[in-house]
PDB file of C-alpha atoms in Angstrom:
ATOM      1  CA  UNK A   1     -99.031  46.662 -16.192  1.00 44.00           C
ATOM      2  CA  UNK A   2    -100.710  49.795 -16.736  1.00 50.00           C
ATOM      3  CA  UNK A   3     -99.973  53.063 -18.319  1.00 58.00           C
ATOM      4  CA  UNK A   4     -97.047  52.260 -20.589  1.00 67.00           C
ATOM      5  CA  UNK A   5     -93.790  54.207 -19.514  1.00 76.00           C
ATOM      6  CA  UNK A   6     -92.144  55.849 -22.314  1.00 79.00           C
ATOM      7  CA  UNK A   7     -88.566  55.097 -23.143  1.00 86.00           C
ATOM      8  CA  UNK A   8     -85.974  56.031 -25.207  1.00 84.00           C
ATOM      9  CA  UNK A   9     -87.797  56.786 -28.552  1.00 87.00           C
ATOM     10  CA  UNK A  10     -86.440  53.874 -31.303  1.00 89.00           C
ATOM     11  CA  UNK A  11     -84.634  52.445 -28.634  1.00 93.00           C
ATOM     12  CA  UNK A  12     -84.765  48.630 -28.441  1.00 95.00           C
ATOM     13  CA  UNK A  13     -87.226  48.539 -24.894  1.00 95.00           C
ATOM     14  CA  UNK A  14     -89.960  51.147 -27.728  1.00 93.00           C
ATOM     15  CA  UNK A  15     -89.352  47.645 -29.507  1.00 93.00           C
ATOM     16  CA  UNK A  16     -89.947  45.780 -26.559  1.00 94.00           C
ATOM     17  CA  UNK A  17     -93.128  46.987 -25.843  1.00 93.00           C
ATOM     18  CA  UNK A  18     -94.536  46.764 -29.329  1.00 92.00           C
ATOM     19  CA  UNK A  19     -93.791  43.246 -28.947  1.00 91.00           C
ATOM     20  CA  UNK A  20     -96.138  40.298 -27.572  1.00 89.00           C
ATOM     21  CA  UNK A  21     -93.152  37.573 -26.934  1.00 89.00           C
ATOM     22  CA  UNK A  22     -93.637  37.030 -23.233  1.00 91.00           C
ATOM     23  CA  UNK A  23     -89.540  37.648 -22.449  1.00 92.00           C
ATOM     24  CA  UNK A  24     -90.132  40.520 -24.216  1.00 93.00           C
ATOM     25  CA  UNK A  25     -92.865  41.905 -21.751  1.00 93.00           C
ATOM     26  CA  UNK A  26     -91.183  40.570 -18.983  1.00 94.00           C
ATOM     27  CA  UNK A  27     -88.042  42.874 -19.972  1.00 95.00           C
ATOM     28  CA  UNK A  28     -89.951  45.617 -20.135  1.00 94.00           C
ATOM     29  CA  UNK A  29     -91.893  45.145 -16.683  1.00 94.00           C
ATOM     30  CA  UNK A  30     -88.961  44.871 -15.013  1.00 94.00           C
ATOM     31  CA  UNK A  31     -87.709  48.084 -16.689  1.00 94.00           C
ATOM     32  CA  UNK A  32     -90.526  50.164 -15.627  1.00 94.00           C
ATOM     33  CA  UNK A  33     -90.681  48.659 -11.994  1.00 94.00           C
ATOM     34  CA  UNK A  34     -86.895  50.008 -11.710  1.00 93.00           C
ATOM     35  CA  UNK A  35     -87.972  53.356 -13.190  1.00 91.00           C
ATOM     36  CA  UNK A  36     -90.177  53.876 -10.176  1.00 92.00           C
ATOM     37  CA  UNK A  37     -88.550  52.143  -7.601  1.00 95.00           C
ATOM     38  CA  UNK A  38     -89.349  53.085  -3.588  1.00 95.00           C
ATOM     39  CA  UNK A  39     -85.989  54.133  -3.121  1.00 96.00           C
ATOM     40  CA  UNK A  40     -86.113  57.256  -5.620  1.00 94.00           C
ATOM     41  CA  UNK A  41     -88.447  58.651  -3.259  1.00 93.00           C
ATOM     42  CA  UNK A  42     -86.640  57.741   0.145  1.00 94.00           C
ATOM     43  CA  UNK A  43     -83.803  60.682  -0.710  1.00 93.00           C
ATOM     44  CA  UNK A  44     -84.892  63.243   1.620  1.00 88.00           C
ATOM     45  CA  UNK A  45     -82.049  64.906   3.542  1.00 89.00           C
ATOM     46  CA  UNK A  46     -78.029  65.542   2.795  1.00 91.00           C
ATOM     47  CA  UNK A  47     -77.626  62.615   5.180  1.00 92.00           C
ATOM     48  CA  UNK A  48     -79.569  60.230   3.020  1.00 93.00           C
ATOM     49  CA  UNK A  49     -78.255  61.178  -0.224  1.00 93.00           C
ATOM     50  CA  UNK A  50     -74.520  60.248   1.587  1.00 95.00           C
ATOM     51  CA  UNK A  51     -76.004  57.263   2.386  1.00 96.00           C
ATOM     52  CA  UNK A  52     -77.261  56.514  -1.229  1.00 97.00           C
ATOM     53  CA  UNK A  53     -74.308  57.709  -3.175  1.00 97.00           C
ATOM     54  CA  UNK A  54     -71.979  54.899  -0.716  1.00 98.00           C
ATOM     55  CA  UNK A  55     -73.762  51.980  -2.126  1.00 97.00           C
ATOM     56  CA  UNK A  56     -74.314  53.757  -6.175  1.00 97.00           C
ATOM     57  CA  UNK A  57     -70.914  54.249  -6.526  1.00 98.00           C
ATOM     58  CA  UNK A  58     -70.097  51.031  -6.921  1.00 98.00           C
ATOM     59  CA  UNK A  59     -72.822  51.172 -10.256  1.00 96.00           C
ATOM     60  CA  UNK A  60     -70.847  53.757 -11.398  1.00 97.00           C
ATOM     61  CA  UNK A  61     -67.797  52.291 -11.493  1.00 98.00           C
ATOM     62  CA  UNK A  62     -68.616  48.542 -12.871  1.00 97.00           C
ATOM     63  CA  UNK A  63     -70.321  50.439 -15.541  1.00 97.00           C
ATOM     64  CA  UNK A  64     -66.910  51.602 -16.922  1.00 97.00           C
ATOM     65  CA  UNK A  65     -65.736  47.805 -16.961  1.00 96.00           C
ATOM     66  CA  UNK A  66     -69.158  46.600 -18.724  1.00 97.00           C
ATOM     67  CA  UNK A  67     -68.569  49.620 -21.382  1.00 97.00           C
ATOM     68  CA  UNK A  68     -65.091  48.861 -21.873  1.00 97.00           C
ATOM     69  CA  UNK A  69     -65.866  45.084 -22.700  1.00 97.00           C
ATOM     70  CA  UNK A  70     -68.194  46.312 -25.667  1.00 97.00           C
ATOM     71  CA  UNK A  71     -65.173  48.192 -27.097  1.00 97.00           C
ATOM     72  CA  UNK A  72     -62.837  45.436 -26.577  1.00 96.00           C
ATOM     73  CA  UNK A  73     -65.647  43.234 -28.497  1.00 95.00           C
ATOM     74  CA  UNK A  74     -66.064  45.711 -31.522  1.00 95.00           C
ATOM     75  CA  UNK A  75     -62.983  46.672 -31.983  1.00 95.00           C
ATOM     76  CA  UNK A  76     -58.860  45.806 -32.518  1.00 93.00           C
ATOM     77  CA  UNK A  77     -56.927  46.898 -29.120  1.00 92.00           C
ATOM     78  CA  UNK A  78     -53.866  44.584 -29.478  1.00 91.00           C
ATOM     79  CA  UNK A  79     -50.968  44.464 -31.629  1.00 95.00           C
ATOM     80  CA  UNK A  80     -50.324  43.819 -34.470  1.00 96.00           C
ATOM     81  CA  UNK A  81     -53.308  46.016 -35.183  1.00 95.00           C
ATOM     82  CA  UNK A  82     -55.959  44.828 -38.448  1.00 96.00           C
ATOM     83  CA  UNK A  83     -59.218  46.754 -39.468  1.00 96.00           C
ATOM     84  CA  UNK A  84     -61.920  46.053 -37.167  1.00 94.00           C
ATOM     85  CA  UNK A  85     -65.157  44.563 -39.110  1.00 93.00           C
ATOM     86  CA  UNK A  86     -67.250  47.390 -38.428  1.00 95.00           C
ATOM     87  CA  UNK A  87     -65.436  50.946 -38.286  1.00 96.00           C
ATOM     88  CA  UNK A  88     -69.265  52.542 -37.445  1.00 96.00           C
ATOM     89  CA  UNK A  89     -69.401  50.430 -34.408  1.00 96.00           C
ATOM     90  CA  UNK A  90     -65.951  51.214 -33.386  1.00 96.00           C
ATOM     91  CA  UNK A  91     -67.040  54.975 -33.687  1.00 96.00           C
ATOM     92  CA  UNK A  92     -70.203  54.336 -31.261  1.00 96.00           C
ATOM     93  CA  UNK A  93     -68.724  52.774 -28.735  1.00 97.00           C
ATOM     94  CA  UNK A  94     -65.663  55.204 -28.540  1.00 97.00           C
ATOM     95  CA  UNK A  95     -67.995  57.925 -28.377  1.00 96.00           C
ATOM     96  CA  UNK A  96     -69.563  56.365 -25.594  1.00 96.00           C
ATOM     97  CA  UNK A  97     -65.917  55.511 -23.429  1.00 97.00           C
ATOM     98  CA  UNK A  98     -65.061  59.241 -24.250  1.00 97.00           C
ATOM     99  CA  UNK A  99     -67.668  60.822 -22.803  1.00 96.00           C
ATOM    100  CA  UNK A 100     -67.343  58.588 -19.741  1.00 97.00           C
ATOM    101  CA  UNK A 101     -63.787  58.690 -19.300  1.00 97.00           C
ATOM    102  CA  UNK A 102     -62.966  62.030 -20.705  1.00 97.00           C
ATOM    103  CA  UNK A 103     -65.442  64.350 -20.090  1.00 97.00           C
ATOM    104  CA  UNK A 104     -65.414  67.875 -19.267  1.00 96.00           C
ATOM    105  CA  UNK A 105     -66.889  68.059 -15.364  1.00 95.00           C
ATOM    106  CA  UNK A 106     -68.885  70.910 -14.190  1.00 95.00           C
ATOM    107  CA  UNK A 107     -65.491  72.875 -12.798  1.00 95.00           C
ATOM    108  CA  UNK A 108     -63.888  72.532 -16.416  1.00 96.00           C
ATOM    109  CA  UNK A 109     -61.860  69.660 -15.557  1.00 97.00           C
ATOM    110  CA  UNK A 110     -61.428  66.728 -17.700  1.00 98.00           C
ATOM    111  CA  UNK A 111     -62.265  63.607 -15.761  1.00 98.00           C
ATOM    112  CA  UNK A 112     -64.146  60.367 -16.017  1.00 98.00           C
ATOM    113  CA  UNK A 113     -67.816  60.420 -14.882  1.00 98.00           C
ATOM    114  CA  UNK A 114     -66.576  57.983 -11.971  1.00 98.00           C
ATOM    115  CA  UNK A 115     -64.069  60.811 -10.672  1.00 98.00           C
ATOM    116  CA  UNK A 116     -66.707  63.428 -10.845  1.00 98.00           C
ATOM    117  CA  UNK A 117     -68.845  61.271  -8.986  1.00 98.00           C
ATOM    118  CA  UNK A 118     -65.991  60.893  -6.197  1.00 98.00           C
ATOM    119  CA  UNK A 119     -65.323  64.599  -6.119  1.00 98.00           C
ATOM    120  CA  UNK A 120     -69.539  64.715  -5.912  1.00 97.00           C
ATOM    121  CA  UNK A 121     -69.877  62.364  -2.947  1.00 97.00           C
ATOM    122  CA  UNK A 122     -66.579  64.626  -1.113  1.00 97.00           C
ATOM    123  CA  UNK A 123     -68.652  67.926  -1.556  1.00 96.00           C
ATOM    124  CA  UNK A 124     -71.949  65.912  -0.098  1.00 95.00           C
ATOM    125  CA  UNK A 125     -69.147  64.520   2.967  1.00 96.00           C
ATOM    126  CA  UNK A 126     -70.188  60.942   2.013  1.00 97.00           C
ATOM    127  CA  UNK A 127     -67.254  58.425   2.861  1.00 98.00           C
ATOM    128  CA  UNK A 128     -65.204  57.278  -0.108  1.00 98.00           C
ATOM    129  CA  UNK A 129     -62.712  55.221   2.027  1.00 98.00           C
ATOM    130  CA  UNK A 130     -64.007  51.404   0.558  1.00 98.00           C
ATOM    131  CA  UNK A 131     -63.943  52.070  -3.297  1.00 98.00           C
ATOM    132  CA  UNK A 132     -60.596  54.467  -2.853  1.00 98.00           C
ATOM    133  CA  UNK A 133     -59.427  51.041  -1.574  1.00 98.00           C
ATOM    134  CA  UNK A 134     -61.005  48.926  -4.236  1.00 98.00           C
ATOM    135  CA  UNK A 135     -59.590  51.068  -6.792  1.00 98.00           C
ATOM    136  CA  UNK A 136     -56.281  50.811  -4.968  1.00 98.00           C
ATOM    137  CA  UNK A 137     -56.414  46.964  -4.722  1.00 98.00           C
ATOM    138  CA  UNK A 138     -57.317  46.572  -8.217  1.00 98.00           C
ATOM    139  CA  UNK A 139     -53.860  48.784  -8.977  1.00 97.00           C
ATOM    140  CA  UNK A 140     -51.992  46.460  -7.124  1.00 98.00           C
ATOM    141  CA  UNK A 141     -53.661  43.823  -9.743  1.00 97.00           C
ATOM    142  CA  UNK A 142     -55.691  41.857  -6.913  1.00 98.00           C
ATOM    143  CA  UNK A 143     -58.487  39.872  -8.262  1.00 97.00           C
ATOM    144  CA  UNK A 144     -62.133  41.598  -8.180  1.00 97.00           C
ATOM    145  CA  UNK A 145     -63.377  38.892  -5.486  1.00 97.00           C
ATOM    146  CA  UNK A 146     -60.496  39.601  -3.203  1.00 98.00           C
ATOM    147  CA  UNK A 147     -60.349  43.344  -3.447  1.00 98.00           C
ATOM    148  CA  UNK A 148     -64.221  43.682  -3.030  1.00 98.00           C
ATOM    149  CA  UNK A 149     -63.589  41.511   0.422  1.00 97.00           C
ATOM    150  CA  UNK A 150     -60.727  43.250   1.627  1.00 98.00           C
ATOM    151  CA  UNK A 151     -62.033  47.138   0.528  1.00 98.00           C
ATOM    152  CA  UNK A 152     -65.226  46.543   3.054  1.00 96.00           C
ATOM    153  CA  UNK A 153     -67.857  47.019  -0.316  1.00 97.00           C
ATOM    154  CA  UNK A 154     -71.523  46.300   1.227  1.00 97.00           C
ATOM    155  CA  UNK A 155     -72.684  42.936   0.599  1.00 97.00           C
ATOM    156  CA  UNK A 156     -75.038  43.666  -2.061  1.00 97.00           C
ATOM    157  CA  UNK A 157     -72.856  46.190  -3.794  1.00 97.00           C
ATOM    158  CA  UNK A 158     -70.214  43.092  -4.140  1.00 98.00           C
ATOM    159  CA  UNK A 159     -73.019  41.046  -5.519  1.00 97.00           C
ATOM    160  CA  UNK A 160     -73.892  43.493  -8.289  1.00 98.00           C
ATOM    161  CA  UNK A 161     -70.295  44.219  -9.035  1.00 98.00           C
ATOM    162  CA  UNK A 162     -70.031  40.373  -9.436  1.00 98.00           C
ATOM    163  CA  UNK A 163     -73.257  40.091 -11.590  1.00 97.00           C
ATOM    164  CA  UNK A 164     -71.537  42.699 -14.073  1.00 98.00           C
ATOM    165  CA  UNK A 165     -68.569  41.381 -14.570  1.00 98.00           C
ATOM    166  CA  UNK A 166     -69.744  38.177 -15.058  1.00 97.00           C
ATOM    167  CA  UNK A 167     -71.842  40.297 -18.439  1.00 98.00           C
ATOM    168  CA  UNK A 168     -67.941  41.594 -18.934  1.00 97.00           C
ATOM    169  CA  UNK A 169     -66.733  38.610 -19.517  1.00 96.00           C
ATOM    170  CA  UNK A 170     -69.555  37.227 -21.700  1.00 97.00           C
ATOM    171  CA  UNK A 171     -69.846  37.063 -25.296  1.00 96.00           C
ATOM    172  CA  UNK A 172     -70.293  40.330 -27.363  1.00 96.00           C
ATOM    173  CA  UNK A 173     -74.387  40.020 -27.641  1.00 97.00           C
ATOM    174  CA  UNK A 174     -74.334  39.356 -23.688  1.00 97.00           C
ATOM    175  CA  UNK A 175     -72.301  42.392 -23.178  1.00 97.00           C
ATOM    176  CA  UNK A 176     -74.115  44.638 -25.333  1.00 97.00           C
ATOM    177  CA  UNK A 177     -77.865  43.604 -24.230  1.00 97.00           C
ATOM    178  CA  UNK A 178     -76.291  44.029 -20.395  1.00 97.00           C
ATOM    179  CA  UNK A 179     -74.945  47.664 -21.567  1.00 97.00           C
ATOM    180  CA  UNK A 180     -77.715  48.708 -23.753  1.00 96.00           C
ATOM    181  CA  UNK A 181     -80.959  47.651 -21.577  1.00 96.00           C
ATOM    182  CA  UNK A 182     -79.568  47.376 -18.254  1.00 95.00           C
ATOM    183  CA  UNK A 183     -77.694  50.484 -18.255  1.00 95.00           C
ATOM    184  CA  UNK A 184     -78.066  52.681 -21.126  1.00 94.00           C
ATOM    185  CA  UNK A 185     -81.538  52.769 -21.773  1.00 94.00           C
ATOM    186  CA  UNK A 186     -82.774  52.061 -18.239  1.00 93.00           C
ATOM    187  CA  UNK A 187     -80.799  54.857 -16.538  1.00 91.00           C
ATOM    188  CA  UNK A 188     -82.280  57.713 -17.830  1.00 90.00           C
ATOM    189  CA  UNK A 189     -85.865  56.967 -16.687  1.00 89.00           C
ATOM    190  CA  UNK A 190     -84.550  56.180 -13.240  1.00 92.00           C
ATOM    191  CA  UNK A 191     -82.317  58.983 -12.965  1.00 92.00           C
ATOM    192  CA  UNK A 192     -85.298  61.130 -14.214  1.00 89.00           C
ATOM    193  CA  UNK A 193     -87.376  59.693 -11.326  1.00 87.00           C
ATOM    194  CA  UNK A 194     -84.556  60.187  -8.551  1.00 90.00           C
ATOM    195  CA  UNK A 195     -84.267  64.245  -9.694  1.00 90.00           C
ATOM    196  CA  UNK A 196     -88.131  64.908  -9.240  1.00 85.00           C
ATOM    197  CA  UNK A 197     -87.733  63.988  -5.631  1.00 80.00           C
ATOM    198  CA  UNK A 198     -84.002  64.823  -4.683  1.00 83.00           C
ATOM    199  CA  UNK A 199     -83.678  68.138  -1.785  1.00 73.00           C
ATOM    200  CA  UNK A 200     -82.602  70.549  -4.341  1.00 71.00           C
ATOM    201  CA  UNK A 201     -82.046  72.812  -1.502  1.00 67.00           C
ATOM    202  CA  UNK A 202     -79.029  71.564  -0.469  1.00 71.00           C
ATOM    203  CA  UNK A 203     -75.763  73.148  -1.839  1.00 78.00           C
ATOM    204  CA  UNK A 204     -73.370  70.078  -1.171  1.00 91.00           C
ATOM    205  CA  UNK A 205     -74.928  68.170  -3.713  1.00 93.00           C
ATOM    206  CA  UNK A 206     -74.450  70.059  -6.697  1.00 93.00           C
ATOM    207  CA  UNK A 207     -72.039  68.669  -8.212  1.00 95.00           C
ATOM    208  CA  UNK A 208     -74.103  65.232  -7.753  1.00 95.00           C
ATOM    209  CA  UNK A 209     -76.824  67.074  -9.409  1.00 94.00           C
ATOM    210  CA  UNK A 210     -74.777  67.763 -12.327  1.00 95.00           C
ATOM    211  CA  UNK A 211     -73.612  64.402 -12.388  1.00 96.00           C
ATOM    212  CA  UNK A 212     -77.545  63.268 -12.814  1.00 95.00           C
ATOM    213  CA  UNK A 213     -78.327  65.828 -15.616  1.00 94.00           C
ATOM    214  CA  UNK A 214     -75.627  64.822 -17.289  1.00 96.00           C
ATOM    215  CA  UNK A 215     -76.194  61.305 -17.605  1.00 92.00           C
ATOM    216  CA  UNK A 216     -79.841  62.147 -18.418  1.00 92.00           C
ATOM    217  CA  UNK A 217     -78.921  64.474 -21.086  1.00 94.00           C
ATOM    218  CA  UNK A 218     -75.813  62.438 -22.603  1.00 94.00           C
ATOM    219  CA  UNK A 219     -77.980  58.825 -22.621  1.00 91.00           C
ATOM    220  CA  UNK A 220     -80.981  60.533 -23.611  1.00 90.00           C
ATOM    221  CA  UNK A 221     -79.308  62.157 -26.853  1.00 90.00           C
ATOM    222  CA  UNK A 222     -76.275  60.422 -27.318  1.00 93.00           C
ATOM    223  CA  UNK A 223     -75.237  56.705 -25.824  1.00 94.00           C
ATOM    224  CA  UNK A 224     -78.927  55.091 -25.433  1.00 92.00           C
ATOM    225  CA  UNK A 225     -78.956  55.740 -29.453  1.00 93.00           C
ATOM    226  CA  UNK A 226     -75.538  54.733 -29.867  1.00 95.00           C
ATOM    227  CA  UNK A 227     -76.036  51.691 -27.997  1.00 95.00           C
ATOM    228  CA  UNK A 228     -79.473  50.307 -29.480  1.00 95.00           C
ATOM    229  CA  UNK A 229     -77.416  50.542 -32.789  1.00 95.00           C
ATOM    230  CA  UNK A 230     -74.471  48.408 -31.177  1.00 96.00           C
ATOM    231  CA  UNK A 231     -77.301  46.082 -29.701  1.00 97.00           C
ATOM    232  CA  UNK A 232     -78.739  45.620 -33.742  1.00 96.00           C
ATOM    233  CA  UNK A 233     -75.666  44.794 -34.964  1.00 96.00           C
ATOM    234  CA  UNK A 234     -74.224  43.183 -32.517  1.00 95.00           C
ATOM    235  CA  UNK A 235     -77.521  40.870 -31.893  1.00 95.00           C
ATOM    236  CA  UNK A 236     -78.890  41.046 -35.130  1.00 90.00           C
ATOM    237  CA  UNK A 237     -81.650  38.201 -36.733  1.00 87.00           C
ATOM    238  CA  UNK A 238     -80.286  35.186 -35.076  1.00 90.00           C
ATOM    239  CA  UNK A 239     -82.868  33.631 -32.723  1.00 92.00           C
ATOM    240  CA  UNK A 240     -80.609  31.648 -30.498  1.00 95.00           C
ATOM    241  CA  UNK A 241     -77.952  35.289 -30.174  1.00 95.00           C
ATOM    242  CA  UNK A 242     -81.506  37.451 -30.013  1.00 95.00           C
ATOM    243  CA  UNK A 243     -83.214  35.154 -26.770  1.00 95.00           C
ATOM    244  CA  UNK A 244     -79.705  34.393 -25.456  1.00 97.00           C
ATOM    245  CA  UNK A 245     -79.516  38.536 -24.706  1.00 97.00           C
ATOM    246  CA  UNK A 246     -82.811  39.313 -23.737  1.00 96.00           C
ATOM    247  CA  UNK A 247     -82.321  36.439 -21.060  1.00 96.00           C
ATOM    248  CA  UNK A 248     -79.194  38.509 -20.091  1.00 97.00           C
ATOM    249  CA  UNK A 249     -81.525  41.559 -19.951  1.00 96.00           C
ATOM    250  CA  UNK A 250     -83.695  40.352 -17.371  1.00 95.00           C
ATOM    251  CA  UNK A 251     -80.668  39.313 -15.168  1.00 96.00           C
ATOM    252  CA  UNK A 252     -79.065  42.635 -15.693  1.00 97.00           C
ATOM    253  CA  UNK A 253     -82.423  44.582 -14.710  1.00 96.00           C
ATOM    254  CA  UNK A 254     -83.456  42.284 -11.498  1.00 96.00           C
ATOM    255  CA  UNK A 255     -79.818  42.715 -10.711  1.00 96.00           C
ATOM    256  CA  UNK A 256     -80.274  46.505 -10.510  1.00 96.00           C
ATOM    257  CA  UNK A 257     -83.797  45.346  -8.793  1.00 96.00           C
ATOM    258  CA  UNK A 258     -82.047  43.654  -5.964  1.00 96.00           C
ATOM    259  CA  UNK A 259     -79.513  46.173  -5.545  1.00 97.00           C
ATOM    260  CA  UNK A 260     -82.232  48.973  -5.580  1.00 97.00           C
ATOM    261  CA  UNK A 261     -84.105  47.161  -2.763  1.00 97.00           C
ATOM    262  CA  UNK A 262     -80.929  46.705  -0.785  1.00 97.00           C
ATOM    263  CA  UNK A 263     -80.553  50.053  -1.005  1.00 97.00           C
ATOM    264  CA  UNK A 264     -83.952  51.158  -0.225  1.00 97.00           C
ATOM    265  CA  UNK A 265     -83.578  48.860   3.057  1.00 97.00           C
ATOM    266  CA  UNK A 266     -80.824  50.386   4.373  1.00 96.00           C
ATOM    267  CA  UNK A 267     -82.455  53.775   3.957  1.00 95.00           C
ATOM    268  CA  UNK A 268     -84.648  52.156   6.182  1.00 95.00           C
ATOM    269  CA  UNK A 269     -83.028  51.204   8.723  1.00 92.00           C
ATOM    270  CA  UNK A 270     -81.151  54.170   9.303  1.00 82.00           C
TER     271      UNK A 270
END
């Protein structure tokens, strides 16, 4: 494997790696081969960071659905309203969902991360047409299948979508392990990579810059803590819950795998 990549300190993949249970390792492998995925590297020009942000978009806004299933799962969001069992949780995970659906962008705006990211791929002239239209389609309340078919989302993009709401729709320790390792602990090392090799020369991607640093900054300090917390509780001791989630772990990281090299392969051939 060699050098061991550092993550998120007391996070659950520092666990990981302290740990000698082979699903364990292989969780944390698969981590660090995302981290320093080809396609970080293959970023070169305004035209290829269009390119990239028409396929990531689609990460960014499944993400929303994944984090909005771990707040359905900790806390009370019908009516009549009772107590949920764990106010603490409820605070994590809200603190999370605000952030991402409330934040202040870099104009002073309050928007979601996924609108900043729109307004970030307009100022780069990258084509938002197919997730305006997914978005538009889900409105209308089509189902996710359909309006990924009929909004023209890449093949692969459709796949990962898929793969994530399938963790959505899991139960709670599914959901979290998918948010916590797949997303909230694994972003920040990739994003970290992408940065180091972006064309900070260009002016049209500033706002997408922002949007990277941001994420970096707000997982780094904030949500990956937040979310290794909801992961212990949520998970806990049981054996059958605890290898039942890591199993969803690897799926959620060779998921981002796939879509990485799909990405990286277009990049190719353009």
């Amino acid at each position: 494997m060699g050098a061991a990549r550092a993550f998120l300190p007391g996070g659950i993949f520092e666990e990981l790696q302290r740990s000698i249970d082979p699903q364990a390792q292989r969780i944390v492998l698969a981590a660090e081969r995302a981290a320093d995925h080809p396609v970080f590297g293959m970023v070169h020009t305004l035209a290829d960071a269009r390119a990239f942000m028409e396929f990531h978009v689609w990460c960014v806004w499944d993400f929303m659905s994944l984090a909005k299933a771990v707040q359905i799962a900790v806390g009370c969001y019908h009516v009549p309203w009772i107590p949920p069992q764990s106010a603490a949780l409820v605070a994590a995970i809200d603190k999370v969902i605000a952030d991402e659906e409330t934040d202040r962008g870099p104009d002073g705006r309050i928007q979601s991360h996924f609108e900043i990211y729109l307004d970030a791929m307009e100022d780069a002239g990258a084509s938002t047409l197919a997730i305006r239209r997914f978005v538009h389609l889900l409105r209308d309340r089509a189902p996710i299948s359909e309006a990924l078919d009929k909004s023209g989302a890449p093949k692969s993009a459709a796949e990962f979508v898929k793969t994530t709401m399938n963790f959505a729709l899991a139960p709670a320790h599914i959901s979290i392990s998918a948010f916590c390792l797949g997303r909230e602990e694994l972003v920040p090392n990739m994003t970290r990579t992408f940065l180091r090799n972006l064309p900070r020369e260009q002016r049209h991607l500033e706002r997408f810059f922002w949007y990277l640093h941001r994420h970096v900054e707000l997982d780094t300090d904030s949500h990956g803590p937040l979310t290794a917390e909801l992961f212990r509780s949520i998970v806990g001791d049981n054996s059958l819950r605890r290898g039942e989630a890591l199993q969803a772990a690897v799926e959620a990281i060779s998921a981002r795998g796939r879509y990485l090299d799909a990405i990286a392969e277009m990049l190719r051939q353009r």
